[in-house]
Amino acid sequence: MIPHDMAGLRLDQALARLFPEHSRSRLQAWLKDGRILLEGGGADAKQKVWGGERLQVETLSTPDAVAGQAEDIPLNIVYEDEHLLVIDKPVGLVVHPGSGNWSGTLLNALLHHAPALSGVPRAGIVHRLDKDTSGLLVVAKTLEAQTDLIRQLQARSVKRQYLALVQGCVDRGGKVDAPIGRHPVQRIKMAVVGNGRPALTHYRVCEHLGRSTLIECQLETGRTHQIRVHMAHIGHPLVGDPVYGARRTGDPVLDAFPRQALHAFRLGLVHPAKGQLMEWSAPLPDDFSILLDSLGGRYRP
């Protein structure tokens, strides 16, 4: 029953108060799918409630709530408790099943490691890394933790720092504040477009290495391919990027690197249950470290 002290609220506002463990977008999706019934029938998010109405919610906490099956895939777990876990993702591991990658993903590995994640949307995944980007990402183990982490990401309070090797000489640090959306012609690519979603990347120079520059990037937003798109936009695509950095550098060492040189080395957030700030770091993967060594690089995060 909807409490009488919620009289006058819109249905979506009442739902947000009654089910704080779920995000508003999730509740709205359930409304559209007919999984939330008001007085036994469908309802509109904007209609007002007056208290005493009967509410029925189907939360779908079965293995069918997420795509894929559990698979015994090794995970490099940096931190884990009953609320969340932090993974150091290797190069080559796809995060979520999709076209051409319906198995062998991080999601499949998570379902094997923690079967209860079958009851959490997307097996608790709240943000992603590209297949050939290595480093840290956080996974929520409960609905409450997932909702909290999503809100932190929306509030831009999650600290995500990356190490990237880009083509050319970057003179000084700065920021790229440019909206990102689907490329208007090449639909498999993202691009800086006027009608895109806001995207902000901060960067600082760590070391100049011949025809490349090692930089640290910090994300305020988390758009698809954000660092790759933003650095290409300012004329410094990532070394090895097959999509946004196809042109040759003239340095055989750089041109031989088979993937985008990008690693998520630091992650910081407020623990969703403990309320304390926590931070983790991950060393560079071997291929990235060897690349820097071969260029005479000395900087390490």
mmCIF file of C-alpha atoms in Angstrom:
data_model
loop_
_atom_site.group_PDB
_atom_site.id
_atom_site.type_symbol
_atom_site.label_atom_id
_atom_site.label_comp_id
_atom_site.label_asym_id
_atom_site.label_seq_id
_atom_site.Cartn_x
_atom_site.Cartn_y
_atom_site.Cartn_z
ATOM 1 C CA MET A 1 0.000 0.000 0.000
ATOM 2 C CA ILE A 2 1.216 3.506 -0.771
ATOM 3 C CA PRO A 3 1.435 5.420 2.534
ATOM 4 C CA HIS A 4 -0.969 8.311 3.003
ATOM 5 C CA ASP A 5 1.891 10.697 3.752
ATOM 6 C CA MET A 6 2.895 10.389 0.074
ATOM 7 C CA ALA A 7 -0.424 11.862 -1.082
ATOM 8 C CA GLY A 8 0.066 14.299 -3.939
ATOM 9 C CA LEU A 9 3.347 12.817 -5.174
ATOM 10 C CA ARG A 10 3.811 11.572 -8.701
ATOM 11 C CA LEU A 11 4.016 7.793 -8.934
ATOM 12 C CA ASP A 12 7.693 7.823 -9.918
ATOM 13 C CA GLN A 13 8.497 10.030 -6.907
ATOM 14 C CA ALA A 14 6.635 7.676 -4.578
ATOM 15 C CA LEU A 15 8.416 4.663 -6.058
ATOM 16 C CA ALA A 16 11.808 6.308 -5.529
ATOM 17 C CA ARG A 17 10.985 6.781 -1.825
ATOM 18 C CA LEU A 18 9.520 3.309 -1.375
ATOM 19 C CA PHE A 19 12.347 1.500 -3.174
ATOM 20 C CA PRO A 20 15.559 3.511 -2.601
ATOM 21 C CA GLU A 21 17.663 0.428 -3.414
ATOM 22 C CA HIS A 22 16.610 0.805 -7.072
ATOM 23 C CA SER A 23 17.574 3.665 -9.369
ATOM 24 C CA ARG A 24 14.875 5.909 -10.852
ATOM 25 C CA SER A 25 15.766 4.764 -14.369
ATOM 26 C CA ARG A 26 15.313 1.123 -13.341
ATOM 27 C CA LEU A 27 11.917 1.845 -11.761
ATOM 28 C CA GLN A 28 10.800 3.804 -14.821
ATOM 29 C CA ALA A 29 11.853 0.921 -17.079
ATOM 30 C CA TRP A 30 9.820 -1.480 -14.951
ATOM 31 C CA LEU A 31 6.812 0.831 -15.280
ATOM 32 C CA LYS A 32 7.127 0.814 -19.078
ATOM 33 C CA ASP A 33 7.518 -2.979 -19.108
ATOM 34 C CA GLY A 34 4.351 -3.450 -17.058
ATOM 35 C CA ARG A 35 6.229 -4.943 -14.117
ATOM 36 C CA ILE A 36 4.836 -2.297 -11.746
ATOM 37 C CA LEU A 37 1.049 -2.367 -11.330
ATOM 38 C CA LEU A 38 -1.099 0.187 -9.530
ATOM 39 C CA GLU A 39 -4.460 -1.154 -8.369
ATOM 40 C CA GLY A 40 -3.854 -4.186 -10.584
ATOM 41 C CA GLY A 41 -3.294 -2.259 -13.800
ATOM 42 C CA GLY A 42 -0.663 -0.333 -15.697
ATOM 43 C CA ALA A 43 0.321 3.115 -14.548
ATOM 44 C CA ASP A 44 2.037 6.265 -15.789
ATOM 45 C CA ALA A 45 5.081 7.679 -14.013
ATOM 46 C CA LYS A 46 3.564 11.163 -13.883
ATOM 47 C CA GLN A 47 0.167 10.267 -12.439
ATOM 48 C CA LYS A 48 -0.437 11.334 -8.862
ATOM 49 C CA VAL A 49 -1.093 9.002 -5.964
ATOM 50 C CA TRP A 50 -3.183 9.798 -2.905
ATOM 51 C CA GLY A 51 -2.277 7.058 -0.436
ATOM 52 C CA GLY A 52 -3.880 3.678 0.125
ATOM 53 C CA GLU A 53 -3.413 2.462 -3.462
ATOM 54 C CA ARG A 54 -2.257 -1.143 -3.887
ATOM 55 C CA LEU A 55 1.129 -1.429 -5.558
ATOM 56 C CA GLN A 56 2.586 -4.614 -7.060
ATOM 57 C CA VAL A 57 6.232 -4.797 -8.194
ATOM 58 C CA GLU A 58 7.841 -7.705 -10.023
ATOM 59 C CA THR A 59 11.604 -7.285 -9.511
ATOM 60 C CA LEU A 60 12.754 -10.234 -11.637
ATOM 61 C CA SER A 61 15.519 -11.622 -9.405
ATOM 62 C CA THR A 62 16.198 -14.739 -11.460
ATOM 63 C CA PRO A 63 19.210 -15.758 -13.585
ATOM 64 C CA ASP A 64 17.251 -14.547 -16.628
ATOM 65 C CA ALA A 65 17.691 -10.984 -15.342
ATOM 66 C CA VAL A 66 21.147 -10.896 -16.917
ATOM 67 C CA ALA A 67 22.455 -12.241 -20.181
ATOM 68 C CA GLY A 68 24.976 -15.054 -20.299
ATOM 69 C CA GLN A 69 25.843 -18.070 -18.227
ATOM 70 C CA ALA A 70 28.373 -18.640 -15.472
ATOM 71 C CA GLU A 71 31.816 -19.552 -16.800
ATOM 72 C CA ASP A 72 34.954 -20.496 -14.883
ATOM 73 C CA ILE A 73 37.162 -17.606 -16.013
ATOM 74 C CA PRO A 74 39.984 -16.440 -13.685
ATOM 75 C CA LEU A 75 39.568 -13.008 -12.133
ATOM 76 C CA ASN A 76 42.251 -10.738 -10.715
ATOM 77 C CA ILE A 77 40.372 -9.475 -7.653
ATOM 78 C CA VAL A 78 41.931 -6.437 -5.997
ATOM 79 C CA TYR A 79 39.290 -6.047 -3.270
ATOM 80 C CA GLU A 80 36.104 -7.838 -2.238
ATOM 81 C CA ASP A 81 33.546 -7.723 0.560
ATOM 82 C CA GLU A 82 29.822 -8.459 0.787
ATOM 83 C CA HIS A 83 28.918 -5.208 -1.000
ATOM 84 C CA LEU A 84 31.330 -4.820 -3.882
ATOM 85 C CA LEU A 85 34.417 -6.136 -5.592
ATOM 86 C CA VAL A 86 37.141 -4.399 -7.564
ATOM 87 C CA ILE A 87 38.634 -6.177 -10.579
ATOM 88 C CA ASP A 88 41.908 -5.572 -12.408
ATOM 89 C CA LYS A 89 40.679 -6.418 -15.918
ATOM 90 C CA PRO A 90 43.237 -7.871 -18.324
ATOM 91 C CA VAL A 91 43.624 -6.877 -21.949
ATOM 92 C CA GLY A 92 41.346 -8.896 -24.241
ATOM 93 C CA LEU A 93 38.525 -9.524 -21.771
ATOM 94 C CA VAL A 94 35.155 -8.193 -22.927
ATOM 95 C CA VAL A 95 33.135 -6.756 -20.037
ATOM 96 C CA HIS A 96 29.562 -7.524 -21.142
ATOM 97 C CA PRO A 97 28.117 -9.998 -23.673
ATOM 98 C CA GLY A 98 27.207 -8.464 -26.998
ATOM 99 C CA SER A 99 27.441 -8.873 -30.729
ATOM 100 C CA GLY A 100 30.227 -11.338 -31.492
ATOM 101 C CA ASN A 101 31.029 -11.867 -27.801
ATOM 102 C CA TRP A 102 28.210 -13.860 -26.223
ATOM 103 C CA SER A 103 30.493 -15.827 -23.886
ATOM 104 C CA GLY A 104 33.909 -15.564 -22.259
ATOM 105 C CA THR A 105 33.145 -12.134 -20.800
ATOM 106 C CA LEU A 106 33.670 -10.529 -17.421
ATOM 107 C CA LEU A 107 29.939 -10.922 -16.763
ATOM 108 C CA ASN A 108 30.195 -14.687 -17.313
ATOM 109 C CA ALA A 109 33.172 -14.820 -14.952
ATOM 110 C CA LEU A 110 31.328 -12.819 -12.278
ATOM 111 C CA LEU A 111 28.326 -15.152 -12.362
ATOM 112 C CA HIS A 112 30.664 -18.080 -11.676
ATOM 113 C CA HIS A 113 32.589 -16.294 -8.926
ATOM 114 C CA ALA A 114 29.468 -14.987 -7.143
ATOM 115 C CA PRO A 115 26.260 -16.775 -8.298
ATOM 116 C CA ALA A 116 24.096 -14.340 -6.307
ATOM 117 C CA LEU A 117 24.970 -11.698 -8.906
ATOM 118 C CA SER A 118 22.376 -13.347 -11.152
ATOM 119 C CA GLY A 119 19.828 -11.329 -9.160
ATOM 120 C CA VAL A 120 21.562 -7.995 -9.824
ATOM 121 C CA PRO A 121 21.092 -6.276 -13.218
ATOM 122 C CA ARG A 122 24.136 -6.711 -15.483
ATOM 123 C CA ALA A 123 25.661 -8.891 -12.744
ATOM 124 C CA GLY A 124 26.511 -5.740 -10.788
ATOM 125 C CA ILE A 125 28.526 -4.053 -13.548
ATOM 126 C CA VAL A 126 28.161 -0.266 -13.251
ATOM 127 C CA HIS A 127 30.830 0.953 -15.689
ATOM 128 C CA ARG A 128 32.941 -0.616 -18.395
ATOM 129 C CA LEU A 129 36.375 -0.733 -19.948
ATOM 130 C CA ASP A 130 36.955 -1.463 -23.626
ATOM 131 C CA LYS A 131 38.081 -4.986 -24.517
ATOM 132 C CA ASP A 132 41.693 -3.920 -25.084
ATOM 133 C CA THR A 133 41.886 -1.448 -22.206
ATOM 134 C CA SER A 134 43.273 -2.881 -18.982
ATOM 135 C CA GLY A 135 42.764 -1.860 -15.391
ATOM 136 C CA LEU A 136 40.355 -1.285 -12.550
ATOM 137 C CA LEU A 137 36.591 -1.427 -12.481
ATOM 138 C CA VAL A 138 34.119 -1.837 -9.640
ATOM 139 C CA VAL A 139 31.245 -4.327 -9.473
ATOM 140 C CA ALA A 140 28.284 -4.056 -7.078
ATOM 141 C CA LYS A 141 27.234 -7.248 -5.303
ATOM 142 C CA THR A 142 23.822 -5.982 -4.163
ATOM 143 C CA LEU A 143 21.055 -3.844 -5.626
ATOM 144 C CA GLU A 144 21.615 -1.248 -2.914
ATOM 145 C CA ALA A 145 25.337 -1.016 -3.689
ATOM 146 C CA GLN A 146 24.669 -0.829 -7.426
ATOM 147 C CA THR A 147 22.201 2.018 -7.012
ATOM 148 C CA ASP A 148 24.615 3.918 -4.770
ATOM 149 C CA LEU A 149 27.544 3.473 -7.163
ATOM 150 C CA ILE A 150 25.441 4.567 -10.141
ATOM 151 C CA ARG A 151 24.494 7.711 -8.246
ATOM 152 C CA GLN A 152 28.159 8.376 -7.444
ATOM 153 C CA LEU A 153 29.011 8.028 -11.121
ATOM 154 C CA GLN A 154 26.176 10.389 -12.057
ATOM 155 C CA ALA A 155 27.420 12.876 -9.458
ATOM 156 C CA ARG A 156 30.932 12.597 -10.981
ATOM 157 C CA SER A 157 32.420 11.774 -7.588
ATOM 158 C CA VAL A 158 34.064 8.482 -8.598
ATOM 159 C CA LYS A 159 37.798 9.001 -9.177
ATOM 160 C CA ARG A 160 38.959 7.229 -12.349
ATOM 161 C CA GLN A 161 42.521 7.806 -13.521
ATOM 162 C CA TYR A 162 44.139 6.356 -16.621
ATOM 163 C CA LEU A 163 47.638 6.195 -18.059
ATOM 164 C CA ALA A 164 47.733 6.703 -21.820
ATOM 165 C CA LEU A 165 50.476 6.894 -24.427
ATOM 166 C CA VAL A 166 49.440 9.254 -27.206
ATOM 167 C CA GLN A 167 50.926 10.136 -30.564
ATOM 168 C CA GLY A 168 52.886 13.363 -30.908
ATOM 169 C CA CYS A 169 54.170 15.907 -28.419
ATOM 170 C CA VAL A 170 51.628 17.217 -25.929
ATOM 171 C CA ASP A 171 53.072 20.498 -24.679
ATOM 172 C CA ARG A 172 51.118 20.874 -21.462
ATOM 173 C CA GLY A 173 48.197 19.484 -19.513
ATOM 174 C CA GLY A 174 44.647 20.659 -19.917
ATOM 175 C CA LYS A 175 41.122 19.440 -20.403
ATOM 176 C CA VAL A 176 38.846 18.409 -23.248
ATOM 177 C CA ASP A 177 35.257 19.509 -22.696
ATOM 178 C CA ALA A 178 33.457 18.258 -25.789
ATOM 179 C CA PRO A 179 30.195 16.303 -26.192
ATOM 180 C CA ILE A 180 30.412 12.726 -27.467
ATOM 181 C CA GLY A 181 27.869 10.807 -29.494
ATOM 182 C CA ARG A 182 27.580 8.255 -32.250
ATOM 183 C CA HIS A 183 29.597 9.105 -35.368
ATOM 184 C CA PRO A 184 27.145 10.496 -37.957
ATOM 185 C CA VAL A 185 28.489 8.283 -40.764
ATOM 186 C CA GLN A 186 30.569 5.466 -39.239
ATOM 187 C CA ARG A 187 28.033 4.134 -36.744
ATOM 188 C CA ILE A 188 30.478 1.764 -35.024
ATOM 189 C CA LYS A 189 32.528 4.773 -33.926
ATOM 190 C CA MET A 190 31.962 7.558 -31.438
ATOM 191 C CA ALA A 191 32.830 11.170 -32.184
ATOM 192 C CA VAL A 192 32.705 14.715 -30.853
ATOM 193 C CA VAL A 193 29.308 15.917 -32.085
ATOM 194 C CA GLY A 194 27.228 18.948 -31.223
ATOM 195 C CA ASN A 195 24.213 16.941 -30.091
ATOM 196 C CA GLY A 196 26.268 14.441 -28.072
ATOM 197 C CA ARG A 197 26.251 13.888 -24.328
ATOM 198 C CA PRO A 198 28.483 16.112 -22.161
ATOM 199 C CA ALA A 199 31.985 14.690 -21.732
ATOM 200 C CA LEU A 200 34.926 16.083 -19.773
ATOM 201 C CA THR A 201 38.456 14.675 -19.633
ATOM 202 C CA HIS A 202 41.340 16.210 -17.678
ATOM 203 C CA TYR A 203 44.906 15.304 -18.643
ATOM 204 C CA ARG A 204 48.449 16.077 -17.551
ATOM 205 C CA VAL A 205 51.799 15.367 -19.156
ATOM 206 C CA CYS A 206 53.969 12.758 -17.429
ATOM 207 C CA GLU A 207 56.818 12.226 -19.892
ATOM 208 C CA HIS A 208 57.810 12.967 -23.493
ATOM 209 C CA LEU A 209 59.008 9.843 -25.307
ATOM 210 C CA GLY A 210 60.212 10.603 -28.819
ATOM 211 C CA ARG A 211 57.190 10.757 -31.101
ATOM 212 C CA SER A 212 54.790 10.071 -28.248
ATOM 213 C CA THR A 213 53.745 11.499 -24.888
ATOM 214 C CA LEU A 214 52.789 9.645 -21.731
ATOM 215 C CA ILE A 215 49.829 11.335 -20.043
ATOM 216 C CA GLU A 216 47.521 10.769 -17.087
ATOM 217 C CA CYS A 217 43.813 11.265 -17.757
ATOM 218 C CA GLN A 218 41.054 11.725 -15.208
ATOM 219 C CA LEU A 219 37.428 11.267 -16.200
ATOM 220 C CA GLU A 220 34.566 13.359 -14.894
ATOM 221 C CA THR A 221 32.126 11.609 -17.225
ATOM 222 C CA GLY A 222 32.120 8.078 -18.586
ATOM 223 C CA ARG A 223 31.144 8.164 -22.239
ATOM 224 C CA THR A 224 31.925 5.282 -24.583
ATOM 225 C CA HIS A 225 35.551 5.510 -25.811
ATOM 226 C CA GLN A 226 35.816 8.900 -24.086
ATOM 227 C CA ILE A 227 39.598 9.188 -23.699
ATOM 228 C CA ARG A 228 40.207 7.688 -27.148
ATOM 229 C CA VAL A 229 37.780 10.094 -28.803
ATOM 230 C CA HIS A 230 38.885 13.179 -26.888
ATOM 231 C CA MET A 231 42.608 12.682 -27.458
ATOM 232 C CA ALA A 232 42.048 12.021 -31.165
ATOM 233 C CA HIS A 233 39.885 15.170 -31.267
ATOM 234 C CA ILE A 234 42.814 17.344 -30.121
ATOM 235 C CA GLY A 235 45.195 15.675 -32.580
ATOM 236 C CA HIS A 236 46.847 13.160 -30.241
ATOM 237 C CA PRO A 237 45.213 9.747 -30.740
ATOM 238 C CA LEU A 238 46.314 6.872 -28.557
ATOM 239 C CA VAL A 239 49.242 4.783 -29.724
ATOM 240 C CA GLY A 240 47.983 1.487 -31.152
ATOM 241 C CA ASP A 241 44.344 2.580 -31.365
ATOM 242 C CA PRO A 242 42.913 0.709 -34.381
ATOM 243 C CA VAL A 243 39.783 2.877 -34.564
ATOM 244 C CA TYR A 244 40.778 6.442 -33.721
ATOM 245 C CA GLY A 245 44.529 6.438 -34.330
ATOM 246 C CA ALA A 246 45.039 4.612 -37.620
ATOM 247 C CA ARG A 247 47.725 6.873 -39.030
ATOM 248 C CA ARG A 248 51.350 5.759 -38.696
ATOM 249 C CA THR A 249 53.780 7.539 -36.388
ATOM 250 C CA GLY A 250 56.977 6.628 -38.222
ATOM 251 C CA ASP A 251 58.358 4.957 -35.096
ATOM 252 C CA PRO A 252 58.405 1.164 -35.610
ATOM 253 C CA VAL A 253 58.162 0.523 -31.870
ATOM 254 C CA LEU A 254 54.978 2.590 -31.557
ATOM 255 C CA ASP A 255 53.486 1.287 -34.802
ATOM 256 C CA ALA A 256 53.975 -2.332 -33.705
ATOM 257 C CA PHE A 257 51.920 -1.949 -30.503
ATOM 258 C CA PRO A 258 48.767 -3.998 -31.206
ATOM 259 C CA ARG A 259 46.167 -2.213 -29.045
ATOM 260 C CA GLN A 260 45.296 1.189 -27.643
ATOM 261 C CA ALA A 261 47.883 2.086 -24.982
ATOM 262 C CA LEU A 262 45.417 2.778 -22.172
ATOM 263 C CA HIS A 263 45.321 1.495 -18.590
ATOM 264 C CA ALA A 264 42.931 2.381 -15.751
ATOM 265 C CA PHE A 265 45.467 2.531 -12.936
ATOM 266 C CA ARG A 266 43.565 4.195 -10.093
ATOM 267 C CA LEU A 267 39.989 4.021 -8.809
ATOM 268 C CA GLY A 268 38.485 5.844 -5.852
ATOM 269 C CA LEU A 269 34.947 5.960 -4.467
ATOM 270 C CA VAL A 270 32.881 6.135 -1.301
ATOM 271 C CA HIS A 271 32.051 2.653 -0.032
ATOM 272 C CA PRO A 272 28.274 2.255 -0.484
ATOM 273 C CA ALA A 273 27.758 0.677 2.961
ATOM 274 C CA LYS A 274 30.659 1.933 5.082
ATOM 275 C CA GLY A 275 30.506 5.510 3.825
ATOM 276 C CA GLN A 276 34.288 5.832 3.775
ATOM 277 C CA LEU A 277 36.477 6.903 0.877
ATOM 278 C CA MET A 278 38.420 3.981 -0.581
ATOM 279 C CA GLU A 279 41.056 3.918 -3.315
ATOM 280 C CA TRP A 280 42.826 1.182 -5.254
ATOM 281 C CA SER A 281 45.629 1.073 -7.821
ATOM 282 C CA ALA A 282 46.762 -1.459 -10.411
ATOM 283 C CA PRO A 283 50.242 -1.840 -11.943
ATOM 284 C CA LEU A 284 50.750 -1.545 -15.668
ATOM 285 C CA PRO A 285 50.237 -4.760 -17.632
ATOM 286 C CA ASP A 286 53.412 -6.329 -19.038
ATOM 287 C CA ASP A 287 52.916 -5.233 -22.649
ATOM 288 C CA PHE A 288 52.423 -1.573 -21.709
ATOM 289 C CA SER A 289 55.378 -1.634 -19.313
ATOM 290 C CA ILE A 290 57.642 -3.228 -21.937
ATOM 291 C CA LEU A 291 56.549 -0.585 -24.464
ATOM 292 C CA LEU A 292 57.535 2.225 -22.118
ATOM 293 C CA ASP A 293 60.853 0.539 -21.315
ATOM 294 C CA SER A 294 61.667 0.212 -25.003
ATOM 295 C CA LEU A 295 61.048 3.953 -25.424
ATOM 296 C CA GLY A 296 63.309 4.815 -22.501
ATOM 297 C CA GLY A 297 60.412 5.767 -20.251
ATOM 298 C CA ARG A 298 61.003 6.109 -16.546
ATOM 299 C CA TYR A 299 57.665 7.314 -15.207
ATOM 300 C CA ARG A 300 55.395 4.873 -13.436
ATOM 301 C CA PRO A 301 52.196 5.799 -11.547
#
